[in-house]
Short mmCIF file of C-alpha atoms and ligand atoms in Angstrom, two decimals:
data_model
loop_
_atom_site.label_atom_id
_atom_site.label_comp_id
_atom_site.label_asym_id
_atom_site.label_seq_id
_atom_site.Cartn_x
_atom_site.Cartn_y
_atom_site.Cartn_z
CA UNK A 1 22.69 -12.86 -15.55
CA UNK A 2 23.99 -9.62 -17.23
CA UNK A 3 24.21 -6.52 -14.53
CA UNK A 4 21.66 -4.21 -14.24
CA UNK A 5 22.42 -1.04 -16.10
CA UNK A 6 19.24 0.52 -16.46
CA UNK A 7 18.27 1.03 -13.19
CA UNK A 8 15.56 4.33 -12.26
CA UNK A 9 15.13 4.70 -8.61
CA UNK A 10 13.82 8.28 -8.59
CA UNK A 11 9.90 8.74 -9.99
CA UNK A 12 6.71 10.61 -8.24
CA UNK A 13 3.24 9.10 -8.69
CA UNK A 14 -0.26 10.38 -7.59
CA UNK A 15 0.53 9.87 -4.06
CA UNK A 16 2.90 12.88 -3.85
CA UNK A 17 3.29 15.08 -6.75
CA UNK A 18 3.06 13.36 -9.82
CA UNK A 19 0.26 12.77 -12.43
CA UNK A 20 0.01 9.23 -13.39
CA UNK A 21 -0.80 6.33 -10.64
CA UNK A 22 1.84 3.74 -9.78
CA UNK A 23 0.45 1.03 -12.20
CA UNK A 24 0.66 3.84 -15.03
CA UNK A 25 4.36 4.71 -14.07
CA UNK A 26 5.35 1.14 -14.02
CA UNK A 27 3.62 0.76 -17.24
CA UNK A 28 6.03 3.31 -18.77
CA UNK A 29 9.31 1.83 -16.79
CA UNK A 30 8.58 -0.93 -18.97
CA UNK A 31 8.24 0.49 -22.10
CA UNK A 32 11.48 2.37 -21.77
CA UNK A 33 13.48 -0.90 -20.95
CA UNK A 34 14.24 -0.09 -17.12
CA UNK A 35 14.97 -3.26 -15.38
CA UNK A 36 15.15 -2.09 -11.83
CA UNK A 37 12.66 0.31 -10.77
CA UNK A 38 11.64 2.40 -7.56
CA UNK A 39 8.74 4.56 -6.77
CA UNK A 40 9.84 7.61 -4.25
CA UNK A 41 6.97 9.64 -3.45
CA UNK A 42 8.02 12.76 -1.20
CA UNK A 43 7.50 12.19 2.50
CA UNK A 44 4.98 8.91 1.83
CA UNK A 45 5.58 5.66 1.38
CA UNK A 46 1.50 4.90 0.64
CA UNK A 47 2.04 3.59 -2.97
CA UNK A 48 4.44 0.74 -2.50
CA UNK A 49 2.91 -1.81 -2.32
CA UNK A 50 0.92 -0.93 -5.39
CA UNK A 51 4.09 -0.22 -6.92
CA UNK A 52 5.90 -3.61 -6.07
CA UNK A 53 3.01 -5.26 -7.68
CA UNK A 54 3.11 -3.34 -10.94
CA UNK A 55 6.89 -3.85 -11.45
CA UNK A 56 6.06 -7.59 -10.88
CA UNK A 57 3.38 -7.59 -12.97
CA UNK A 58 6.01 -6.33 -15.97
CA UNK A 59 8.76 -8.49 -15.16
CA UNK A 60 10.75 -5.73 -13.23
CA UNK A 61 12.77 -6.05 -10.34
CA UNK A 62 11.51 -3.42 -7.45
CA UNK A 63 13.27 -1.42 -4.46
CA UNK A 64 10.85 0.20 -1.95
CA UNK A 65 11.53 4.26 -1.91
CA UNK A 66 10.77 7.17 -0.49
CA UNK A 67 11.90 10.87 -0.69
CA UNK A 68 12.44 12.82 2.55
CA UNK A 69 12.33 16.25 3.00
CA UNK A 70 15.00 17.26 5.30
CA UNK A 71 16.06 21.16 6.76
CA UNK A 72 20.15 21.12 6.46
CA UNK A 73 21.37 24.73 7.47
CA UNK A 74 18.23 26.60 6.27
CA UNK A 75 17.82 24.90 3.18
CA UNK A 76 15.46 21.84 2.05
CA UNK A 77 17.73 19.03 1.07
CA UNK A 78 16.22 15.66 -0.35
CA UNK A 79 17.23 12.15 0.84
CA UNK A 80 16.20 9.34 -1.11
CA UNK A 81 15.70 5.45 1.05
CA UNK A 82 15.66 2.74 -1.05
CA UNK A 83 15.69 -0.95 0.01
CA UNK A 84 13.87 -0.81 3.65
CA UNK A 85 10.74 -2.79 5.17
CA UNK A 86 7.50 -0.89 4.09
CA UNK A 87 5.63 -1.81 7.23
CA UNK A 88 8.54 -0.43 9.48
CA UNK A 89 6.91 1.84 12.08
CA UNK A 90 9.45 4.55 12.99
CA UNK A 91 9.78 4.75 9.39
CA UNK A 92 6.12 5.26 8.90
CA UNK A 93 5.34 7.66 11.84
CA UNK A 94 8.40 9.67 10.93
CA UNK A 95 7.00 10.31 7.33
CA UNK A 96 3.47 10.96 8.68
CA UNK A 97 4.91 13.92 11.08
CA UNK A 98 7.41 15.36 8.04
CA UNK A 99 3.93 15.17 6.41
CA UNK A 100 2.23 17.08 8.66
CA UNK A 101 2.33 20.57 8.61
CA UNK A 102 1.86 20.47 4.49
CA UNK A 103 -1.78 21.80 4.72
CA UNK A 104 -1.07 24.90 7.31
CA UNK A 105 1.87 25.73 4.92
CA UNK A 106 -0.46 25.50 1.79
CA UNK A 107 -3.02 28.12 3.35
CA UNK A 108 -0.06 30.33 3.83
CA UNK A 109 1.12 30.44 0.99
CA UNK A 110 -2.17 30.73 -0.89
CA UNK A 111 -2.58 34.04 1.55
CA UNK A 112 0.92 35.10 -0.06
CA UNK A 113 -0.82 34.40 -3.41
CA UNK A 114 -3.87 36.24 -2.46
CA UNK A 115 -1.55 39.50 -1.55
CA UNK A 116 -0.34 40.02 -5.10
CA UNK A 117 -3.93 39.29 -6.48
CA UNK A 118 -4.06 35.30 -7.04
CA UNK A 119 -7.30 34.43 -5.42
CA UNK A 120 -8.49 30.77 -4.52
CA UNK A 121 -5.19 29.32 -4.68
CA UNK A 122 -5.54 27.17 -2.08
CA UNK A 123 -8.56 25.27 -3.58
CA UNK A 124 -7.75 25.33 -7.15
CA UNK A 125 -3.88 23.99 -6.15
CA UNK A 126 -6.38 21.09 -4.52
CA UNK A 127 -8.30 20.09 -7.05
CA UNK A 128 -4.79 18.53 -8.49
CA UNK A 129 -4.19 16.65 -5.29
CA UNK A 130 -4.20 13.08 -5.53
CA UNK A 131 -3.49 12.04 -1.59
CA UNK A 132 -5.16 15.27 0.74
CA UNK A 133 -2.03 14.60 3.22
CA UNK A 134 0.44 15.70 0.64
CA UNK A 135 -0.57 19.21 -0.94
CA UNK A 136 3.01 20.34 -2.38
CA UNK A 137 4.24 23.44 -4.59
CA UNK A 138 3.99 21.44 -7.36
CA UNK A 139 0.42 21.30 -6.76
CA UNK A 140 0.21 25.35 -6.82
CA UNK A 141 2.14 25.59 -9.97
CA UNK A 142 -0.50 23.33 -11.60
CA UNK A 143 -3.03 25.52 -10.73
CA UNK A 144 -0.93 28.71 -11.66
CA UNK A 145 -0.65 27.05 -15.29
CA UNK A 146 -4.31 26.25 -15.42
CA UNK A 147 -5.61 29.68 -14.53
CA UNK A 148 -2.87 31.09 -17.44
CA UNK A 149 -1.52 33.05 -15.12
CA UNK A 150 2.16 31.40 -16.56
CA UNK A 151 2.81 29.23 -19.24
CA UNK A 152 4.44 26.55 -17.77
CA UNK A 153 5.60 25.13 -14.26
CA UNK A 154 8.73 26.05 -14.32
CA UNK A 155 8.22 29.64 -14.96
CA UNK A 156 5.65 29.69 -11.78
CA UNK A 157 8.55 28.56 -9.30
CA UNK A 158 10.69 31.25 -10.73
CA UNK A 159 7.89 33.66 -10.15
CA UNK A 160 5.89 32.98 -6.63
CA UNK A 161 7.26 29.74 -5.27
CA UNK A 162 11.01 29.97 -4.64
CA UNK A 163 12.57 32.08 -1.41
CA UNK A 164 11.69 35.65 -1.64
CA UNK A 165 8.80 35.05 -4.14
CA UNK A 166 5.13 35.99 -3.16
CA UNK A 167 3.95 32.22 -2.46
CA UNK A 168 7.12 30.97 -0.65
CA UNK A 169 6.71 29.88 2.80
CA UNK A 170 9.80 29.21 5.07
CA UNK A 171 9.17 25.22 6.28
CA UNK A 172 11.15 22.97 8.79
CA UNK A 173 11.61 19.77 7.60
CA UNK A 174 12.76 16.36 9.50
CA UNK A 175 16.53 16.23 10.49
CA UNK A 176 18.86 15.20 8.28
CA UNK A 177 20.16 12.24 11.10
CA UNK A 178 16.21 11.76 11.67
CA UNK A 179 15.82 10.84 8.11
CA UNK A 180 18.65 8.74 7.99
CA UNK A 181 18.12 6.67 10.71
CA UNK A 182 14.16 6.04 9.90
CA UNK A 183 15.61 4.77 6.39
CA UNK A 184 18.38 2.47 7.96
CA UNK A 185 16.29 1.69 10.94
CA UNK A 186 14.34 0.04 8.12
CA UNK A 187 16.86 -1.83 6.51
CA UNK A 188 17.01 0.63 3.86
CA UNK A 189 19.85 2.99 2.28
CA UNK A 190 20.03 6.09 2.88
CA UNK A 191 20.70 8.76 -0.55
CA UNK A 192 21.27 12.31 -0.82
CA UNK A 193 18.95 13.74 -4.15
CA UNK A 194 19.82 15.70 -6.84
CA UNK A 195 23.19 17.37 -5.15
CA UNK A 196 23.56 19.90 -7.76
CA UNK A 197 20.32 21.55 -7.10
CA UNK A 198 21.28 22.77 -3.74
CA UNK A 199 22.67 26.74 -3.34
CA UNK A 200 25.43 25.82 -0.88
CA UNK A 201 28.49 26.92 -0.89
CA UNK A 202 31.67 24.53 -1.37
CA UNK A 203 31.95 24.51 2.82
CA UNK A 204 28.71 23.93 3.53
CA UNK A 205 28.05 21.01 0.61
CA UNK A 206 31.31 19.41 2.48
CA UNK A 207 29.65 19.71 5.84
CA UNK A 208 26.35 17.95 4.01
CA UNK A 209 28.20 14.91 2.99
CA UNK A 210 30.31 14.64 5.82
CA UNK A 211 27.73 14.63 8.33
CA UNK A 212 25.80 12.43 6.04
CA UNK A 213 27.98 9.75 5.71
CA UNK A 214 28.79 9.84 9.56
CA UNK A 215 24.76 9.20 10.35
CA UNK A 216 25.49 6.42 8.03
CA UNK A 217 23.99 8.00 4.88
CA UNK A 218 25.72 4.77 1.81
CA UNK A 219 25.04 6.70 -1.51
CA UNK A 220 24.50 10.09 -3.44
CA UNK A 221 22.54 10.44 -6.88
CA UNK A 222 24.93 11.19 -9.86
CA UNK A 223 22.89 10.64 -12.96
CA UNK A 224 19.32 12.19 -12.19
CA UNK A 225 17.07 14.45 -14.40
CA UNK A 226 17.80 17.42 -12.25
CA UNK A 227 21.52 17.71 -13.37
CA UNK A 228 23.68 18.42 -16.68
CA UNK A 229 26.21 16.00 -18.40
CA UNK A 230 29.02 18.28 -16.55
CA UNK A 231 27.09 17.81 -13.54
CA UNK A 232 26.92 14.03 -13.41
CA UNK A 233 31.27 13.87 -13.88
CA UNK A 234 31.64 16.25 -10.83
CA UNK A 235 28.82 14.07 -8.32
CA UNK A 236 30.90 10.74 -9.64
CA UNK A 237 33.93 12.58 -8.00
CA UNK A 238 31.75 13.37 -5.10
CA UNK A 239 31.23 9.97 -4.45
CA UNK A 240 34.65 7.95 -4.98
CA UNK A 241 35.55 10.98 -2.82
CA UNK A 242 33.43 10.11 0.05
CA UNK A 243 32.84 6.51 -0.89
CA UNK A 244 29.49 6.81 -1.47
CA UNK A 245 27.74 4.55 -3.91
CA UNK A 246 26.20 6.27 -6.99
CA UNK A 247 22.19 6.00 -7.72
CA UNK A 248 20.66 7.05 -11.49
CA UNK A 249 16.62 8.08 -11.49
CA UNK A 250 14.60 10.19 -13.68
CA UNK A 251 13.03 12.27 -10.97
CA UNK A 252 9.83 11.99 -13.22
CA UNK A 253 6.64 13.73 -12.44
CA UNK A 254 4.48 13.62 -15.36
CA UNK A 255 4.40 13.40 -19.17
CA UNK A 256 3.76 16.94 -20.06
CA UNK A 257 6.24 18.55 -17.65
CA UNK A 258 9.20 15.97 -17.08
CA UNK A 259 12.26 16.50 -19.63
CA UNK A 260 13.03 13.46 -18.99
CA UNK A 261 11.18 9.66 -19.72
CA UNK A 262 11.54 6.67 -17.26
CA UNK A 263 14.78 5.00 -17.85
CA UNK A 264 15.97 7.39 -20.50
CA UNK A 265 19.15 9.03 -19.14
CA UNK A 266 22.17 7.87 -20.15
CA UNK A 267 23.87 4.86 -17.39
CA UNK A 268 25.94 5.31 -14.64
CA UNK A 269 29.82 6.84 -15.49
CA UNK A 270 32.62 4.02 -14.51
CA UNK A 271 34.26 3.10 -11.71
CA UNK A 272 31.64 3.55 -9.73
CA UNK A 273 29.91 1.43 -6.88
CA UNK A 274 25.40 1.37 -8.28
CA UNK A 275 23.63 1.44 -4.71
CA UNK A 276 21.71 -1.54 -6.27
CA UNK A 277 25.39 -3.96 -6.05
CA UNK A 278 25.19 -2.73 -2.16
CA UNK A 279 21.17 -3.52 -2.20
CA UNK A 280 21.14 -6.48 -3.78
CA UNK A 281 19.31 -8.62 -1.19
CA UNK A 282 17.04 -6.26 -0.68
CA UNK A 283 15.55 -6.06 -4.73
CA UNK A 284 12.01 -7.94 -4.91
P1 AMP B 301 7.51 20.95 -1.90
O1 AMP B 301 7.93 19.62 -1.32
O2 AMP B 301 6.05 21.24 -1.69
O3 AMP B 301 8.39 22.08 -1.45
O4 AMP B 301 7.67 20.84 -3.49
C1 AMP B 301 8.90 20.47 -4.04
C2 AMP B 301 8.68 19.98 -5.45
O5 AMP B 301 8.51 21.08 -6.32
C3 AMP B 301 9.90 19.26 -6.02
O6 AMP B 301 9.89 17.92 -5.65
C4 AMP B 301 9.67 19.41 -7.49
O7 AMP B 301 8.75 18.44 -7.93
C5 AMP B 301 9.02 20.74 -7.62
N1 AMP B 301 9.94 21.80 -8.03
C6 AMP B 301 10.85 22.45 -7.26
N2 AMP B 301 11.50 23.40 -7.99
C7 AMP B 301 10.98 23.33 -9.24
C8 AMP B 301 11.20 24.05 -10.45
N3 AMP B 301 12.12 25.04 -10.54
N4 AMP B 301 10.48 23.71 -11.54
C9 AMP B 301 9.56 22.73 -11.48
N5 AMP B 301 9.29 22.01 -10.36
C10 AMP B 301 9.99 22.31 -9.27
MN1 MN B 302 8.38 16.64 -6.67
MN1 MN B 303 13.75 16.22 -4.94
MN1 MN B 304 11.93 13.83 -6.61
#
């Protein structure tokens, strides 16, 4: 059998923050030739099995996955699992307590809406929920765009929902060895998101993936929708660096706002180890 190559192991359905359901997302996969697919809804884990099925039902190979907020010197970081047992327990409690806590932080920051004159942000933010456990910015900037208050998502992080903005809300997350070890506790690999979207500087992105790989973090996304051409050449260093394996995903969220199709981006850059060689036993 030829290897994979177009592998997407990043994508958000209803059960976090995207728009279409799992069986519509796989549905697209498919169309757009990905072979080897995984569905990693922030901080739940509730769509998997739906997922699984889907891919199946298309002829794709599947990875479980998950996408765990995590609180790494002040700032949110993103760990992607891939490959673990969807039943684990510590895996699932851990994800229900990162989860909770979403719904106090919403009210706050609709009050920090309300304070520069965006009433009812709370509810009209829910009314694009799909799972009541995970209410998410994403959510807000929906609603933002709805009630024309901005044109498009994008421009409402900029505006209220990023750190100093009116509707930003400081928020611990799990630990980053927490999230690890739930992941590997459950067979799965452990990967660190999108590692060009973070503000550190150079010491403390060192610090990141050194710590990482010592709580036995195995691979780092290089080709994702959140980074440039430029960016994917200097995460490819990152990893034969730290000998991390590289991961490619779409981060997709829905039709109208993602840049970026299932499956589209281009494959991974040489020499490098796909987490899917390391997870091979693991793909259903
Ligand atoms: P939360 O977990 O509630 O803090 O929401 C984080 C989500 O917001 C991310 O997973 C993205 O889907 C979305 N997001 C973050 N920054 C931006 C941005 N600049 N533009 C559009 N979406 C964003
Ligand atoms: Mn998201
Ligand atoms: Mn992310
Ligand atoms: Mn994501």
């Amino acid at each position: 059998m030829n290897p994979i190559q177009n592998a997407d192991l990043h994508c958000h359905s209803t059960v976090s923050d995207g728009t279409l359901a799992p069986e519509d997302l796989a549905q697209h996969a498919s169309a757009n030739g990905v072979e080897l697919w995984a569905l990693t809804d922030h901080d739940e884990i509730g769509g998997q099995h739906r997922a699984a099925a889907a891919a199946k039902a298309h002829g794709m190979r599947y990875l479980t996955g998950t996408e765990i907020s995590v609180t790494f010197i002040g700032q949110t970081v993103h760990i992607v699992g891939l490959g673990f047992d969807a039943d684990n327990q510590a895996l699932k409690d851990g994800l229900r307590q990162t989860r909770g806590g979403r719904k106090e932080r919403a009210m706050e920051m609709s009050d920090g809406l309300a304070k520069v004159g965006i009433k009812g942000a709370f509810e009209g933010a829910l009314k694009f929920v799909g799972n009541p456990d995970l209410i998410s910015r994403t959510h807000f900037a929906r609603f933002l765009v709805e009630s024309g208050i901005c044109r498009e998502t994008n421009e409402v992080f900029r505006k209220y929902l990023t750190e100093g903005k009116p509707g930003f809300v400081v928020h611990r997350w799990a630990s980053l060895r927490d999230a690890v070890s739930w992941i590997t506790g459950a067979g799965g690999m452990a990967i660190i998101a999108h590692p060009a979207r973070y503000k550190f500087t150079p010491n403390e992105e060192f610090a990141l993936f050194t710590e990482f790989k010592a709580l036995g973090g195995q691979g780092v996304e290089v080709v994702t929708g959140s980074h440039t051409v430029a960016e994917y050449a200097i995460y490819a260093d990152t990893a034969r660096e730290f000998g991390l394996a590289a991961s490619r995903g779409s981060d997709f969220h829905s039709l109208n706002e993602s840049h970026t199709g299932l499956g589209t981006l281009p494959f991974l850059p040489a020499n490098l180890t796909p987490v899917w060689e390391l997870l091979a036993s693991r793909i259903q």
